[in-house]
Amino acid sequence: MSEADEMFEELGYKKKQLDFIFSRFWEEWENEDLAKTFSFNYQYKILDITDKNEYGITMQELKAINKKAKELGWVDE
């Protein structure tokens, strides 16, 4: 498990099990209590955020997102 995955889990997110076709291109982390999902598209380097309660993003969530982007090679350092 990656460091970003551990960060998401510490924040109460669970990695969704996607079907075979979608799991090749997407990784989704969901927090049912917050009604919030972060979806990472590997093919197009897109992050989709679903926030049904419109809570916004906490600094801890932003750190996990940034760490995941670095692990996926989306960020030049």
mmCIF file of N, CA and C in Angstrom:
data_model
loop_
_atom_site.group_PDB
_atom_site.id
_atom_site.type_symbol
_atom_site.label_atom_id
_atom_site.label_comp_id
_atom_site.label_asym_id
_atom_site.label_seq_id
_atom_site.Cartn_x
_atom_site.Cartn_y
_atom_site.Cartn_z
ATOM 1 N N MET A 1 0.842 -1.172 0.000
ATOM 2 C CA MET A 1 0.000 0.000 0.000
ATOM 3 C C MET A 1 0.893 1.242 0.000
ATOM 4 N N SER A 2 0.505 2.198 -0.810
ATOM 5 C CA SER A 2 1.317 3.402 -0.931
ATOM 6 C C SER A 2 1.054 4.352 0.245
ATOM 7 N N GLU A 3 1.919 5.325 0.368
ATOM 8 C CA GLU A 3 1.776 6.323 1.433
ATOM 9 C C GLU A 3 0.489 7.125 1.263
ATOM 10 N N ALA A 4 0.145 7.474 0.018
ATOM 11 C CA ALA A 4 -1.096 8.212 -0.235
ATOM 12 C C ALA A 4 -2.313 7.365 0.132
ATOM 13 N N ASP A 5 -2.260 6.071 -0.177
ATOM 14 C CA ASP A 5 -3.371 5.178 0.173
ATOM 15 C C ASP A 5 -3.568 5.156 1.683
ATOM 16 N N GLU A 6 -2.479 5.084 2.424
ATOM 17 C CA GLU A 6 -2.554 5.100 3.885
ATOM 18 C C GLU A 6 -3.146 6.412 4.381
ATOM 19 N N MET A 7 -2.782 7.516 3.730
ATOM 20 C CA MET A 7 -3.319 8.818 4.124
ATOM 21 C C MET A 7 -4.827 8.865 3.912
ATOM 22 N N PHE A 8 -5.302 8.355 2.766
ATOM 23 C CA PHE A 8 -6.739 8.328 2.506
ATOM 24 C C PHE A 8 -7.457 7.460 3.540
ATOM 25 N N GLU A 9 -6.884 6.308 3.863
ATOM 26 C CA GLU A 9 -7.514 5.421 4.846
ATOM 27 C C GLU A 9 -7.581 6.066 6.228
ATOM 28 N N GLU A 10 -6.543 6.786 6.618
ATOM 29 C CA GLU A 10 -6.549 7.484 7.905
ATOM 30 C C GLU A 10 -7.642 8.546 7.964
ATOM 31 N N LEU A 11 -8.034 9.068 6.801
ATOM 32 C CA LEU A 11 -9.083 10.085 6.724
ATOM 33 C C LEU A 11 -10.479 9.471 6.603
ATOM 34 N N GLY A 12 -10.557 8.154 6.648
ATOM 35 C CA GLY A 12 -11.856 7.483 6.608
ATOM 36 C C GLY A 12 -12.324 7.083 5.217
ATOM 37 N N TYR A 13 -11.433 7.130 4.232
ATOM 38 C CA TYR A 13 -11.790 6.761 2.867
ATOM 39 C C TYR A 13 -11.489 5.286 2.626
ATOM 40 N N LYS A 14 -12.292 4.678 1.785
ATOM 41 C CA LYS A 14 -12.074 3.289 1.386
ATOM 42 C C LYS A 14 -11.931 3.239 -0.127
ATOM 43 N N LYS A 15 -11.003 2.419 -0.576
ATOM 44 C CA LYS A 15 -10.796 2.256 -2.014
ATOM 45 C C LYS A 15 -11.931 1.405 -2.571
ATOM 46 N N LYS A 16 -12.626 1.929 -3.574
ATOM 47 C CA LYS A 16 -13.744 1.209 -4.170
ATOM 48 C C LYS A 16 -13.230 0.137 -5.126
ATOM 49 N N GLN A 17 -13.876 -0.994 -5.103
ATOM 50 C CA GLN A 17 -13.561 -2.063 -6.040
ATOM 51 C C GLN A 17 -14.357 -1.814 -7.320
ATOM 52 N N LEU A 18 -13.656 -1.510 -8.381
ATOM 53 C CA LEU A 18 -14.295 -1.224 -9.664
ATOM 54 C C LEU A 18 -14.240 -2.468 -10.536
ATOM 55 N N ASP A 19 -15.139 -2.531 -11.533
ATOM 56 C CA ASP A 19 -15.081 -3.683 -12.427
ATOM 57 C C ASP A 19 -13.811 -3.625 -13.270
ATOM 58 N N PHE A 20 -13.486 -4.709 -13.907
ATOM 59 C CA PHE A 20 -12.212 -4.865 -14.604
ATOM 60 C C PHE A 20 -11.949 -3.752 -15.619
ATOM 61 N N ILE A 21 -12.952 -3.396 -16.401
ATOM 62 C CA ILE A 21 -12.763 -2.393 -17.456
ATOM 63 C C ILE A 21 -12.414 -1.031 -16.851
ATOM 64 N N PHE A 22 -13.163 -0.593 -15.865
ATOM 65 C CA PHE A 22 -12.925 0.721 -15.282
ATOM 66 C C PHE A 22 -11.685 0.753 -14.398
ATOM 67 N N SER A 23 -11.358 -0.372 -13.760
ATOM 68 C CA SER A 23 -10.218 -0.371 -12.847
ATOM 69 C C SER A 23 -8.884 -0.203 -13.577
ATOM 70 N N ARG A 24 -8.867 -0.414 -14.890
ATOM 71 C CA ARG A 24 -7.632 -0.180 -15.646
ATOM 72 C C ARG A 24 -7.342 1.302 -15.813
ATOM 73 N N PHE A 25 -8.373 2.140 -15.709
ATOM 74 C CA PHE A 25 -8.221 3.572 -15.959
ATOM 75 C C PHE A 25 -8.542 4.445 -14.749
ATOM 76 N N TRP A 26 -9.227 3.892 -13.753
ATOM 77 C CA TRP A 26 -9.688 4.683 -12.616
ATOM 78 C C TRP A 26 -9.296 4.068 -11.288
ATOM 79 N N GLU A 27 -9.095 4.911 -10.299
ATOM 80 C CA GLU A 27 -8.966 4.512 -8.902
ATOM 81 C C GLU A 27 -9.855 5.457 -8.117
ATOM 82 N N GLU A 28 -10.741 4.908 -7.300
ATOM 83 C CA GLU A 28 -11.676 5.741 -6.553
ATOM 84 C C GLU A 28 -11.550 5.502 -5.050
ATOM 85 N N TRP A 29 -11.573 6.602 -4.309
ATOM 86 C CA TRP A 29 -11.555 6.585 -2.851
ATOM 87 C C TRP A 29 -12.823 7.262 -2.374
ATOM 88 N N GLU A 30 -13.596 6.565 -1.532
ATOM 89 C CA GLU A 30 -14.907 7.060 -1.118
ATOM 90 C C GLU A 30 -15.028 7.098 0.403
ATOM 91 N N ASN A 31 -15.653 8.165 0.898
ATOM 92 C CA ASN A 31 -16.018 8.283 2.303
ATOM 93 C C ASN A 31 -17.532 8.420 2.336
ATOM 94 N N GLU A 32 -18.222 7.341 2.692
ATOM 95 C CA GLU A 32 -19.682 7.344 2.667
ATOM 96 C C GLU A 32 -20.266 8.315 3.688
ATOM 97 N N ASP A 33 -19.622 8.470 4.846
ATOM 98 C CA ASP A 33 -20.129 9.390 5.872
ATOM 99 C C ASP A 33 -20.144 10.834 5.386
ATOM 100 N N LEU A 34 -19.138 11.203 4.610
ATOM 101 C CA LEU A 34 -19.054 12.567 4.078
ATOM 102 C C LEU A 34 -19.707 12.707 2.716
ATOM 103 N N ALA A 35 -20.110 11.593 2.105
ATOM 104 C CA ALA A 35 -20.665 11.575 0.745
ATOM 105 C C ALA A 35 -19.692 12.241 -0.227
ATOM 106 N N LYS A 36 -18.420 11.815 -0.104
ATOM 107 C CA LYS A 36 -17.365 12.412 -0.923
ATOM 108 C C LYS A 36 -16.527 11.314 -1.565
ATOM 109 N N THR A 37 -16.176 11.524 -2.845
ATOM 110 C CA THR A 37 -15.359 10.565 -3.580
ATOM 111 C C THR A 37 -14.289 11.299 -4.373
ATOM 112 N N PHE A 38 -13.076 10.749 -4.336
ATOM 113 C CA PHE A 38 -11.980 11.222 -5.173
ATOM 114 C C PHE A 38 -11.689 10.139 -6.200
ATOM 115 N N SER A 39 -11.776 10.487 -7.481
ATOM 116 C CA SER A 39 -11.551 9.526 -8.561
ATOM 117 C C SER A 39 -10.370 9.981 -9.401
ATOM 118 N N PHE A 40 -9.373 9.111 -9.503
ATOM 119 C CA PHE A 40 -8.168 9.403 -10.270
ATOM 120 C C PHE A 40 -8.231 8.635 -11.579
ATOM 121 N N ASN A 41 -8.147 9.356 -12.715
ATOM 122 C CA ASN A 41 -8.146 8.727 -14.037
ATOM 123 C C ASN A 41 -6.702 8.647 -14.508
ATOM 124 N N TYR A 42 -6.183 7.408 -14.584
ATOM 125 C CA TYR A 42 -4.787 7.197 -14.962
ATOM 126 C C TYR A 42 -4.504 7.610 -16.404
ATOM 127 N N GLN A 43 -5.451 7.326 -17.295
ATOM 128 C CA GLN A 43 -5.207 7.547 -18.717
ATOM 129 C C GLN A 43 -5.096 9.029 -19.067
ATOM 130 N N TYR A 44 -5.997 9.851 -18.525
ATOM 131 C CA TYR A 44 -6.024 11.264 -18.888
ATOM 132 C C TYR A 44 -5.487 12.199 -17.799
ATOM 133 N N LYS A 45 -4.983 11.596 -16.702
ATOM 134 C CA LYS A 45 -4.429 12.381 -15.598
ATOM 135 C C LYS A 45 -5.437 13.409 -15.087
ATOM 136 N N ILE A 46 -6.613 12.896 -14.739
ATOM 137 C CA ILE A 46 -7.711 13.748 -14.267
ATOM 138 C C ILE A 46 -8.114 13.309 -12.867
ATOM 139 N N LEU A 47 -8.391 14.281 -12.013
ATOM 140 C CA LEU A 47 -8.971 14.027 -10.703
ATOM 141 C C LEU A 47 -10.401 14.535 -10.734
ATOM 142 N N ASP A 48 -11.360 13.657 -10.430
ATOM 143 C CA ASP A 48 -12.764 14.034 -10.350
ATOM 144 C C ASP A 48 -13.176 13.962 -8.887
ATOM 145 N N ILE A 49 -13.785 15.027 -8.388
ATOM 146 C CA ILE A 49 -14.204 15.084 -6.995
ATOM 147 C C ILE A 49 -15.717 15.173 -6.940
ATOM 148 N N THR A 50 -16.327 14.244 -6.206
ATOM 149 C CA THR A 50 -17.756 14.284 -5.941
ATOM 150 C C THR A 50 -17.924 14.632 -4.468
ATOM 151 N N ASP A 51 -18.604 15.741 -4.199
ATOM 152 C CA ASP A 51 -18.789 16.228 -2.834
ATOM 153 C C ASP A 51 -20.258 16.607 -2.676
ATOM 154 N N LYS A 52 -21.104 15.616 -2.405
ATOM 155 C CA LYS A 52 -22.550 15.840 -2.374
ATOM 156 C C LYS A 52 -22.987 16.800 -1.278
ATOM 157 N N ASN A 53 -22.255 16.875 -0.184
ATOM 158 C CA ASN A 53 -22.605 17.786 0.911
ATOM 159 C C ASN A 53 -21.933 19.143 0.786
ATOM 160 N N GLU A 54 -21.086 19.297 -0.222
ATOM 161 C CA GLU A 54 -20.388 20.548 -0.491
ATOM 162 C C GLU A 54 -19.576 21.022 0.718
ATOM 163 N N TYR A 55 -18.858 20.087 1.362
ATOM 164 C CA TYR A 55 -18.003 20.430 2.493
ATOM 165 C C TYR A 55 -16.695 21.063 2.039
ATOM 166 N N GLY A 56 -16.311 20.820 0.799
ATOM 167 C CA GLY A 56 -15.020 21.296 0.334
ATOM 168 C C GLY A 56 -13.938 20.293 0.679
ATOM 169 N N ILE A 57 -12.700 20.690 0.515
ATOM 170 C CA ILE A 57 -11.560 19.798 0.739
ATOM 171 C C ILE A 57 -10.767 20.303 1.937
ATOM 172 N N THR A 58 -10.451 19.385 2.836
ATOM 173 C CA THR A 58 -9.630 19.754 3.983
ATOM 174 C C THR A 58 -8.158 19.762 3.563
ATOM 175 N N MET A 59 -7.330 20.354 4.386
ATOM 176 C CA MET A 59 -5.892 20.367 4.098
ATOM 177 C C MET A 59 -5.324 18.954 4.089
ATOM 178 N N GLN A 60 -5.836 18.073 4.962
ATOM 179 C CA GLN A 60 -5.367 16.695 5.005
ATOM 180 C C GLN A 60 -5.741 15.953 3.714
ATOM 181 N N GLU A 61 -6.938 16.215 3.205
ATOM 182 C CA GLU A 61 -7.347 15.610 1.934
ATOM 183 C C GLU A 61 -6.491 16.131 0.788
ATOM 184 N N LEU A 62 -6.204 17.425 0.809
ATOM 185 C CA LEU A 62 -5.365 18.014 -0.232
ATOM 186 C C LEU A 62 -3.967 17.409 -0.213
ATOM 187 N N LYS A 63 -3.425 17.170 0.981
ATOM 188 C CA LYS A 63 -2.115 16.531 1.089
ATOM 189 C C LYS A 63 -2.141 15.123 0.514
ATOM 190 N N ALA A 64 -3.213 14.367 0.786
ATOM 191 C CA ALA A 64 -3.339 13.007 0.247
ATOM 192 C C ALA A 64 -3.470 13.035 -1.274
ATOM 193 N N ILE A 65 -4.226 13.991 -1.790
ATOM 194 C CA ILE A 65 -4.382 14.137 -3.243
ATOM 195 C C ILE A 65 -3.035 14.448 -3.888
ATOM 196 N N ASN A 66 -2.312 15.403 -3.318
ATOM 197 C CA ASN A 66 -0.994 15.771 -3.858
ATOM 198 C C ASN A 66 -0.023 14.601 -3.814
ATOM 199 N N LYS A 67 -0.052 13.842 -2.719
ATOM 200 C CA LYS A 67 0.836 12.688 -2.590
ATOM 201 C C LYS A 67 0.491 11.647 -3.649
ATOM 202 N N LYS A 68 -0.803 11.408 -3.876
ATOM 203 C CA LYS A 68 -1.235 10.438 -4.889
ATOM 204 C C LYS A 68 -0.805 10.905 -6.279
ATOM 205 N N ALA A 69 -0.950 12.191 -6.560
ATOM 206 C CA ALA A 69 -0.533 12.733 -7.857
ATOM 207 C C ALA A 69 0.966 12.535 -8.071
ATOM 208 N N LYS A 70 1.756 12.724 -7.034
ATOM 209 C CA LYS A 70 3.202 12.501 -7.135
ATOM 210 C C LYS A 70 3.504 11.025 -7.371
ATOM 211 N N GLU A 71 2.815 10.153 -6.651
ATOM 212 C CA GLU A 71 3.038 8.715 -6.815
ATOM 213 C C GLU A 71 2.655 8.226 -8.210
ATOM 214 N N LEU A 72 1.650 8.865 -8.802
ATOM 215 C CA LEU A 72 1.230 8.488 -10.154
ATOM 216 C C LEU A 72 2.115 9.115 -11.238
ATOM 217 N N GLY A 73 3.039 9.992 -10.829
ATOM 218 C CA GLY A 73 3.932 10.623 -11.789
ATOM 219 C C GLY A 73 3.291 11.798 -12.515
ATOM 220 N N TRP A 74 2.260 12.365 -11.924
ATOM 221 C CA TRP A 74 1.556 13.479 -12.557
ATOM 222 C C TRP A 74 2.218 14.808 -12.266
ATOM 223 N N VAL A 75 3.109 14.862 -11.304
ATOM 224 C CA VAL A 75 3.699 16.130 -10.855
ATOM 225 C C VAL A 75 5.195 16.094 -11.142
ATOM 226 N N ASP A 76 5.674 17.120 -11.814
ATOM 227 C CA ASP A 76 7.112 17.271 -12.028
ATOM 228 C C ASP A 76 7.697 17.942 -10.800
ATOM 229 N N GLU A 77 8.800 17.401 -10.325
ATOM 230 C CA GLU A 77 9.418 18.006 -9.137
ATOM 231 C C GLU A 77 10.661 18.756 -9.504
#
